[in-house]
Coordinates of N, CA and C in Angstrom, one line a residue:
X104 N 110.0 337.9 144.6 CA 110.6 338.5 143.4 C 111.8 337.9 143.4
X105 N 112.0 338.3 141.9 CA 113.0 337.7 141.2 C 114.3 338.4 141.1
X106 N 115.2 337.9 141.3 CA 116.8 339.0 141.6 C 116.8 339.6 140.2
X107 N 117.2 340.2 139.8 CA 117.8 341.0 138.7 C 118.9 340.5 138.3
X108 N 119.1 339.9 136.6 CA 119.9 339.1 136.2 C 121.4 340.6 136.1
X109 N 122.6 340.0 136.7 CA 123.5 341.0 136.5 C 124.2 341.1 135.1
X110 N 124.6 342.3 134.6 CA 125.0 342.4 132.9 C 126.4 341.8 132.9
X111 N 126.5 341.1 131.8 CA 127.9 340.4 131.5 C 129.1 341.2 131.7
X112 N 130.1 341.0 132.4 CA 131.3 341.4 132.5 C 131.7 341.7 130.8
X113 N 132.6 342.8 130.8 CA 133.2 342.9 129.4 C 134.9 342.1 129.1
X114 N 134.9 341.1 130.2 CA 135.9 340.4 129.7 C 135.6 339.3 128.8
X115 N 134.5 338.7 128.6 CA 133.9 338.1 127.9 C 134.4 338.2 126.1
X116 N 134.0 339.7 126.0 CA 134.5 339.8 124.4 C 135.9 339.7 124.2
X117 N 136.7 340.1 125.1 CA 138.4 340.2 125.3 C 138.6 338.6 125.1
X118 N 137.9 337.9 126.0 CA 138.4 336.3 125.7 C 138.2 335.7 124.7
X119 N 137.1 336.2 123.7 CA 136.9 335.5 122.5 C 138.0 336.1 121.8
X120 N 138.0 337.2 121.9 CA 139.2 338.1 120.9 C 140.7 337.3 121.0
X121 N 141.0 337.4 122.1 CA 142.6 336.3 122.7 C 142.4 335.1 122.0
X122 N 141.1 334.5 122.5 CA 141.2 333.0 121.9 C 141.2 332.8 120.2
X123 N 140.5 334.1 119.4 CA 140.5 333.9 118.0 C 142.1 334.4 117.7
X124 N 142.8 335.3 118.6 CA 144.1 335.5 118.0 C 145.2 334.5 118.4
X125 N 144.8 333.6 119.4 CA 145.6 332.2 119.6 C 145.3 331.1 118.4
X126 N 144.4 331.2 118.0 CA 143.7 330.2 117.0 C 144.7 330.7 115.6
X127 N 144.6 332.1 115.4 CA 145.2 332.5 114.1 C 146.8 332.3 114.1
X128 N 147.2 332.8 115.4 CA 148.8 332.7 115.6 C 149.3 331.0 115.5
X129 N 148.5 330.0 116.1 CA 148.5 328.7 115.9 C 148.7 328.3 114.6
X130 N 147.7 328.8 113.7 CA 147.7 328.3 112.3 C 148.8 328.9 111.6
X131 N 149.2 330.5 111.7 CA 150.4 330.8 111.3 C 151.8 330.0 111.3
X132 N 151.8 329.6 112.7 CA 152.9 329.0 113.3 C 153.1 327.3 112.5
X133 N 152.0 327.0 112.5 CA 151.9 325.3 111.5 C 152.2 325.8 110.2
X134 N 151.7 326.8 109.7 CA 151.9 327.4 108.4 C 153.5 327.2 108.1
X135 N 154.1 328.3 109.0 CA 155.7 328.3 109.0 C 156.4 326.8 109.3
X136 N 156.1 326.0 110.0 CA 156.7 324.6 110.2 C 156.3 323.8 108.9
X137 N 155.2 323.9 108.4 CA 155.2 323.2 107.1 C 156.0 323.8 105.9
X138 N 156.2 324.8 105.7 CA 157.2 325.7 104.8 C 158.6 325.5 105.1
X139 N 158.9 325.5 106.4 CA 160.4 325.2 106.9 C 160.7 323.7 106.4
X140 N 159.5 322.7 106.9 CA 160.1 321.3 106.6 C 160.3 321.1 105.1
X141 N 159.0 321.6 104.5 CA 159.4 321.6 102.7 C 160.9 321.8 102.3
X142 N 161.1 323.3 102.8 CA 162.3 323.3 102.4 C 163.5 322.5 103.0
X143 N 163.5 322.1 104.2 CA 164.5 321.0 104.6 C 164.3 319.7 103.9
X144 N 162.9 319.6 103.0 CA 163.2 318.3 102.5 C 163.9 318.7 101.1
X145 N 163.4 319.8 100.8 CA 164.1 320.2 99.3 C 165.7 320.2 99.2
X146 N 166.3 320.7 100.3 CA 167.5 320.6 100.5 C 168.0 319.5 100.8
X147 N 167.3 318.6 101.4 CA 168.0 317.1 101.4 C 168.0 316.4 100.0
X148 N 166.8 316.8 99.3 CA 166.7 316.2 97.9 C 168.2 316.6 97.0
X149 N 168.4 318.3 97.2 CA 169.3 318.4 96.6 C 170.8 318.1 97.1
X150 N 170.7 317.6 98.1 CA 172.2 317.0 98.9 C 172.2 315.6 98.2
X151 N 171.1 314.8 98.0 CA 171.4 313.7 97.5 C 171.6 313.3 96.0
X152 N 171.0 314.4 95.3 CA 171.5 314.6 94.0 C 172.8 315.2 93.6
X153 N 173.4 316.0 94.5 CA 174.7 316.1 94.4 C 175.8 315.0 95.0
X154 N 175.4 314.6 95.7 CA 176.3 313.3 96.3 C 176.2 312.1 95.1
X155 N 174.9 311.8 94.3 CA 175.1 311.2 93.4 C 175.9 311.5 92.1
X156 N 175.8 312.7 92.0 CA 176.5 313.2 90.7 C 178.3 313.1 91.0
X157 N 178.4 313.4 92.4 CA 180.0 313.1 92.9 C 180.2 312.0 92.7
X158 N 179.5 311.0 93.0 CA 179.7 309.4 93.1 C 179.9 308.7 91.5
X159 N 179.5 309.6 90.7 CA 179.9 309.1 89.2 C 178.5 308.9 88.6
X160 N 177.3 309.1 89.1 CA 175.9 308.7 88.7 C 175.5 309.7 87.9
X161 N 175.0 309.5 86.6 CA 174.4 310.4 85.7 C 173.2 310.9 86.0
X162 N 172.8 312.0 87.0 CA 171.7 312.5 87.2 C 171.5 313.7 86.4
X163 N 170.3 313.5 85.8 CA 170.1 314.8 85.1 C 169.6 315.9 86.0
X164 N 169.8 317.3 85.6 CA 169.3 318.5 86.5 C 168.5 319.5 85.5
X165 N 167.7 320.1 86.1 CA 167.1 320.8 84.9 C 167.8 322.3 85.0
X166 N 167.6 323.1 83.7 CA 168.3 324.3 83.7 C 167.7 325.2 84.8
X167 N 166.8 325.0 85.4 CA 166.2 326.0 86.4 C 166.4 325.4 87.5
X168 N 167.3 324.6 87.8 CA 167.6 324.0 89.3 C 168.5 325.1 90.1
X169 N 168.6 325.1 91.1 CA 169.3 325.7 92.1 C 170.8 325.8 91.5
X170 N 171.4 326.9 91.8 CA 172.8 327.1 91.2 C 173.9 326.4 91.9
X171 N 173.8 326.0 92.8 CA 174.8 324.5 93.5 C 174.5 323.1 92.8
X172 N 173.0 322.9 92.4 CA 173.0 321.8 91.5 C 173.5 321.8 90.0
X173 N 173.5 323.2 89.5 CA 173.7 323.2 88.3 C 175.5 323.0 88.3
X174 N 176.1 323.6 89.3 CA 177.6 323.2 89.5 C 177.9 322.0 89.7
X175 N 177.2 321.7 90.2 CA 177.7 319.9 90.4 C 177.6 319.0 89.0
X176 N 176.5 319.4 88.3 CA 176.1 318.9 87.1 C 177.0 319.3 86.2
X177 N 177.6 320.3 86.3 CA 178.6 321.1 85.1 C 180.0 320.5 85.7
X178 N 180.3 320.3 86.7 CA 181.5 319.7 87.1 C 181.4 318.0 86.6
X179 N 180.2 317.3 87.2 CA 180.2 316.1 86.6 C 180.3 316.1 84.9
X180 N 179.9 317.0 84.1 CA 180.1 316.7 82.8 C 181.6 317.2 82.3
X181 N 182.2 318.1 82.8 CA 183.7 318.5 82.4 C 184.4 317.5 82.7
X182 N 184.6 316.7 84.1 CA 185.2 315.6 84.3 C 185.5 314.5 83.1
X183 N 184.1 314.7 82.7 CA 184.0 313.2 81.6 C 184.3 313.9 80.3
X184 N 184.7 314.9 80.3 CA 185.2 315.6 79.0 C 183.7 316.1 78.0
X185 N 182.7 316.3 78.7 CA 181.7 316.6 77.9 C 181.3 318.1 77.9
X186 N 182.5 319.1 77.7 CA 182.5 320.4 77.7 C 181.4 321.1 76.8
X187 N 181.0 320.5 75.8 CA 179.9 321.0 75.1 C 178.3 321.3 75.9
X188 N 178.1 320.1 76.6 CA 176.8 319.7 77.5 C 177.4 320.9 78.7
X189 N 178.5 321.1 79.3 CA 178.6 321.7 80.5 C 178.3 323.2 80.1
X190 N 178.8 323.9 78.7 CA 178.6 325.3 78.4 C 177.4 325.8 79.1
X191 N 176.3 325.4 78.6 CA 175.3 326.1 78.9 C 174.7 326.1 80.5
X192 N 175.2 325.3 81.2 CA 175.0 325.3 82.6 C 176.2 326.2 83.0
X193 N 177.2 326.6 82.6 CA 178.2 327.6 83.1 C 177.8 329.0 82.6
X194 N 177.0 328.8 81.6 CA 176.6 330.3 81.1 C 175.4 330.6 82.0
X195 N 174.6 329.6 82.5 CA 173.4 330.3 83.3 C 174.0 330.6 84.5
X196 N 175.2 329.8 85.1 CA 175.8 330.1 86.5 C 176.3 331.6 86.6
X197 N 177.0 332.0 85.3 CA 177.5 333.3 84.9 C 176.4 334.4 85.2
X198 N 175.2 334.0 84.8 CA 174.1 335.0 85.0 C 173.6 335.3 86.5
X199 N 173.7 334.1 87.4 CA 173.4 334.1 88.6 C 174.0 334.9 89.4
X200 N 173.0 335.6 90.6 CA 173.8 336.4 91.3 C 175.0 336.1 92.4
X201 N 175.2 334.8 92.6 CA 175.9 334.2 93.3 C 177.4 334.1 92.9
X202 N 178.1 335.1 93.0 CA 179.4 335.0 92.3 C 180.5 334.0 92.5
X203 N 180.4 333.6 93.8 CA 181.4 332.4 94.0 C 181.3 331.2 93.1
X204 N 179.7 330.6 93.1 CA 179.4 329.8 92.4 C 180.0 330.2 90.7
X205 N 179.4 331.3 90.4 CA 179.8 331.5 89.0 C 181.1 331.3 88.7
X206 N 182.3 331.9 89.7 CA 183.8 331.8 89.7 C 184.2 330.4 89.4
X207 N 183.7 329.7 90.6 CA 184.0 328.3 90.3 C 183.7 327.8 89.2
X208 N 182.4 327.9 88.7 CA 182.1 327.2 87.0 C 183.1 327.7 86.0
X209 N 183.3 328.8 86.1 CA 184.2 329.5 84.7 C 185.5 329.0 84.9
X210 N 186.2 329.0 86.1 CA 187.2 328.3 86.4 C 187.5 327.0 86.1
X211 N 186.4 325.9 86.5 CA 186.4 324.5 86.2 C 186.3 324.6 84.8
X212 N 185.6 325.2 84.2 CA 185.7 324.7 82.7 C 186.9 325.4 81.7
X213 N 187.3 326.3 82.3 CA 188.4 326.9 81.7 C 189.7 325.9 82.0
X214 N 189.5 325.4 83.1 CA 190.7 324.1 83.6 C 190.6 323.1 82.7
X215 N 189.2 322.9 82.2 CA 189.0 321.2 81.7 C 189.3 321.9 80.3
X216 N 189.1 323.2 79.7 CA 189.3 323.4 77.9 C 191.1 323.5 77.9
X217 N 191.9 324.0 78.9 CA 193.1 324.0 78.8 C 193.9 322.5 79.0
X218 N 193.2 321.8 79.8 CA 193.7 320.5 80.1 C 193.3 319.5 78.5
X219 N 192.3 319.7 78.0 CA 192.3 319.1 76.9 C 193.3 319.7 75.6
X220 N 193.5 321.2 75.8 CA 194.4 321.6 74.9 C 195.7 321.1 75.0
X221 N 196.3 320.9 76.4 CA 197.7 320.4 76.7 C 197.6 319.2 76.0
X222 N 196.5 318.1 76.3 CA 196.9 316.9 75.7 C 196.8 316.9 74.2
X223 N 196.2 317.7 73.5 CA 196.3 317.8 72.3 C 198.0 318.1 71.8
X224 N 198.1 319.2 72.2 CA 199.8 319.5 72.2 C 200.9 318.3 72.3
X225 N 200.3 317.7 73.7 CA 201.3 316.7 73.7 C 201.3 315.5 72.7
X226 N 200.3 315.4 72.0 CA 200.2 314.6 70.7 C 200.7 315.4 69.5
X227 N 201.0 316.5 69.5 CA 201.4 317.4 68.5 C 200.5 317.7 67.8
X228 N 199.0 317.6 67.8 CA 198.0 318.3 67.4 C 197.7 319.8 67.6
X229 N 198.4 320.7 67.0 CA 198.5 322.2 67.4 C 197.2 322.5 67.2
X230 N 196.4 322.5 65.7 CA 195.4 323.1 65.2 C 194.3 322.9 66.2
X231 N 193.8 321.8 66.8 CA 192.7 321.7 67.8 C 192.8 322.4 68.9
X232 N 194.2 322.5 69.4 CA 194.3 323.1 70.5 C 194.4 324.6 70.6
X233 N 194.7 325.3 69.8 CA 194.4 326.8 69.6 C 193.0 327.3 70.2
X234 N 192.3 326.8 69.8 CA 191.1 327.7 69.6 C 190.6 327.3 71.3
X235 N 190.7 326.0 71.9 CA 190.7 325.3 73.2 C 191.5 326.4 74.4
X236 N 192.6 326.7 74.1 CA 193.5 327.6 74.8 C 193.0 329.0 74.7
X237 N 192.3 329.3 73.5 CA 191.6 330.6 73.5 C 190.7 330.9 74.5
X238 N 189.8 329.6 74.1 CA 188.4 329.6 75.1 C 188.8 329.8 76.6
X239 N 190.0 328.9 76.8 CA 190.1 328.9 78.3 C 190.7 330.2 79.0
X240 N 191.6 330.9 78.2 CA 191.7 332.2 78.5 C 190.7 332.9 78.9
X241 N 189.6 333.2 77.9 CA 188.4 334.0 77.8 C 187.8 333.3 79.5
X242 N 187.6 332.2 79.6 CA 187.3 331.6 80.9 C 187.7 332.3 82.0
X243 N 189.1 331.9 82.3 CA 189.9 332.7 83.4 C 189.7 334.1 83.5
X244 N 189.6 335.2 82.3 CA 189.4 336.3 82.2 C 188.2 336.7 83.0
X245 N 187.1 335.9 82.4 CA 185.9 336.0 83.3 C 185.7 335.9 84.6
X246 N 186.4 334.9 85.0 CA 186.3 334.7 86.4 C 186.8 335.6 87.2
X247 N 188.0 336.2 86.9 CA 188.8 337.1 87.3 C 188.2 338.6 87.1
X248 N 187.3 338.8 86.4 CA 186.4 340.1 86.3 C 185.3 339.7 87.5
X249 N 184.9 338.7 87.7 CA 183.8 338.4 89.0 C 184.8 338.7 90.3
X250 N 186.2 338.2 90.4 CA 186.9 337.9 91.6 C 188.3 338.1 91.2
X251 N 188.6 339.5 91.2 CA 190.1 339.9 90.7 C 191.3 339.3 91.8
X252 N 190.8 339.1 92.9 CA 191.8 338.5 93.9 C 192.0 336.8 93.5
X253 N 191.3 336.3 92.9 CA 191.6 334.6 92.5 C 192.5 334.4 92.0
X254 N 193.7 334.1 92.7 CA 195.0 333.8 92.3 C 195.3 332.7 91.5
X255 N 194.5 331.5 91.7 CA 194.6 330.3 91.0 C 194.3 330.5 89.2
X256 N 193.3 331.6 89.3 CA 192.8 331.8 88.0 C 194.0 332.9 87.1
X257 N 194.6 333.6 88.2 CA 195.7 334.6 87.5 C 196.7 333.6 87.2
X258 N 197.0 332.3 87.7 CA 198.1 331.8 87.5 C 198.1 331.1 86.0
X259 N 196.9 330.2 86.2 CA 196.3 329.7 85.0 C 196.2 330.5 83.9
X260 N 195.7 331.7 83.7 CA 195.8 332.5 82.9 C 197.6 332.8 82.3
X261 N 198.3 332.8 83.1 CA 199.6 333.1 83.0 C 199.8 331.8 82.3
X262 N 199.6 330.9 82.4 CA 200.2 329.5 81.6 C 199.5 329.5 80.4
X263 N 198.3 329.9 80.2 CA 197.6 329.7 78.9 C 197.9 330.9 78.2
X264 N 198.4 332.1 78.7 CA 199.0 332.8 77.4 C 200.4 332.6 77.3
X265 N 201.0 331.7 77.7 CA 202.6 331.3 77.6 C 202.3 330.4 76.2
X266 N 201.2 329.9 76.1 CA 201.0 328.7 75.4 C 200.6 329.3 73.9
X267 N 199.6 330.5 74.2 CA 199.4 331.2 73.0 C 199.5 332.5 73.2
X268 N 200.2 333.3 72.0 CA 200.2 334.6 72.3 C 199.0 335.3 71.9
X269 N 198.9 336.4 72.4 CA 197.8 337.3 72.1 C 198.3 338.6 71.1
X270 N 198.1 338.5 70.2 CA 198.8 339.8 69.2 C 197.9 340.7 69.0
X271 N 198.2 342.0 69.1 CA 197.2 343.1 68.9 C 196.9 343.1 67.4
X272 N 195.6 343.3 67.0 CA 195.0 343.6 65.6 C 195.7 344.5 65.2
X273 N 196.3 344.5 63.9 CA 196.6 345.5 63.1 C 195.7 345.9 62.2
X274 N 195.4 347.4 61.9 CA 194.5 347.7 60.9 C 194.9 347.7 59.4
X275 N 194.4 347.3 58.8 CA 194.6 347.1 57.3 C 193.7 348.0 56.4
X276 N 195.2 348.4 55.8 CA 194.7 349.7 54.6 C 193.8 348.8 53.6
X277 N 192.6 350.0 53.0 CA 192.0 349.5 52.2 C 192.5 348.8 50.9
X278 N 193.8 349.2 50.7 CA 194.5 348.4 49.6 C 194.9 347.1 49.9
X279 N 195.3 346.7 51.3 CA 195.6 345.5 51.5 C 194.5 344.6 51.4
X280 N 193.0 345.2 51.5 CA 192.0 344.0 51.3 C 191.9 343.3 49.7
X281 N 192.5 344.5 48.7 CA 192.2 343.9 47.3 C 193.3 342.7 47.2
X282 N 194.5 342.6 47.9 CA 195.3 341.6 47.6 C 194.9 340.4 48.5
X283 N 195.5 339.2 48.1 CA 195.1 338.1 48.5 C 196.0 337.9 49.8
X284 N 195.5 337.2 50.8 CA 195.9 337.1 52.1 C 197.1 335.8 52.0
X285 N 198.4 336.3 52.6 CA 199.4 335.4 52.2 C 199.0 334.1 53.4
X286 N 199.3 333.0 52.7 CA 199.3 331.6 53.8 C 200.0 332.1 55.0
X287 N 199.6 331.6 56.2 CA 200.1 331.7 57.7 C 201.4 330.9 57.5
X288 N 202.6 331.5 57.7 CA 204.2 330.7 58.0 C 204.4 330.4 59.2
X289 N 203.6 331.1 60.3 CA 204.0 330.5 61.8 C 202.5 330.3 62.4
X290 N 202.8 329.5 63.4 CA 201.5 329.3 64.3 C 201.6 330.5 65.6
X291 N 200.7 330.5 66.2 CA 200.6 331.1 67.2 C 201.1 330.5 68.3
X292 N 201.5 329.5 68.5 CA 201.7 328.8 69.3 C 203.5 328.7 69.5
X293 N 203.9 329.4 70.7 CA 205.3 329.1 70.5 C 206.2 328.0 71.1
X294 N 205.4 327.2 71.7 CA 206.3 326.1 72.4 C 205.3 325.7 73.7
X295 N 205.7 324.4 74.2 CA 205.3 323.9 75.3 C 206.0 324.3 76.5
X296 N 205.4 325.0 77.4 CA 205.9 325.6 78.6 C 206.6 324.0 79.5
X297 N 207.6 324.4 80.0 CA 208.0 323.4 80.8 C 208.8 324.1 82.3
X298 N 207.6 323.8 83.4 CA 207.8 324.3 84.6 C 207.7 325.7 84.6
X299 N 208.3 326.4 85.7 CA 208.0 327.6 86.0 C 209.5 328.7 85.4
X300 N 209.4 329.6 85.3 CA 210.3 330.6 84.4 C 211.3 330.6 85.4

């Protein structure tokens, strides 16, 4: 007589299910490790680019780059008095959700413009200095809108306000439009401030 085979215990299907779950978990963990390694590599590349810009090497940065790369490139351009090239980068940073970087970019560009304006004023070139001071004031105000407690921006805005006064616009009557506008006799520039009041 032959012994009757015993039915398989129910442990085998559970073991197969557990093995499949372990394999799936292992693949998922491997995917996470690969993604983490790629992210670390990307940050390392960003850091190398920022270091190269800080050393003075002209490394191009795409408009779609990370905000901290845009700020580093904009600062590189501002230090070299290439403000027209830095403006689109600052505009892009101003639209980014990272307030701290946007404020830093706006403040940095306003400082560069104010420094260029003061350079013109020291050489008694008033006409090119006026629009630069006005743009610097607009930059400080934009930075203060995002960070009202930014004391350095408040201080520099006060300096810029002393350089060129903001006069309220007076509405002209329709009769005045027919007349010829007289030539400006006075400049908006009251004089160079020297030190604190």
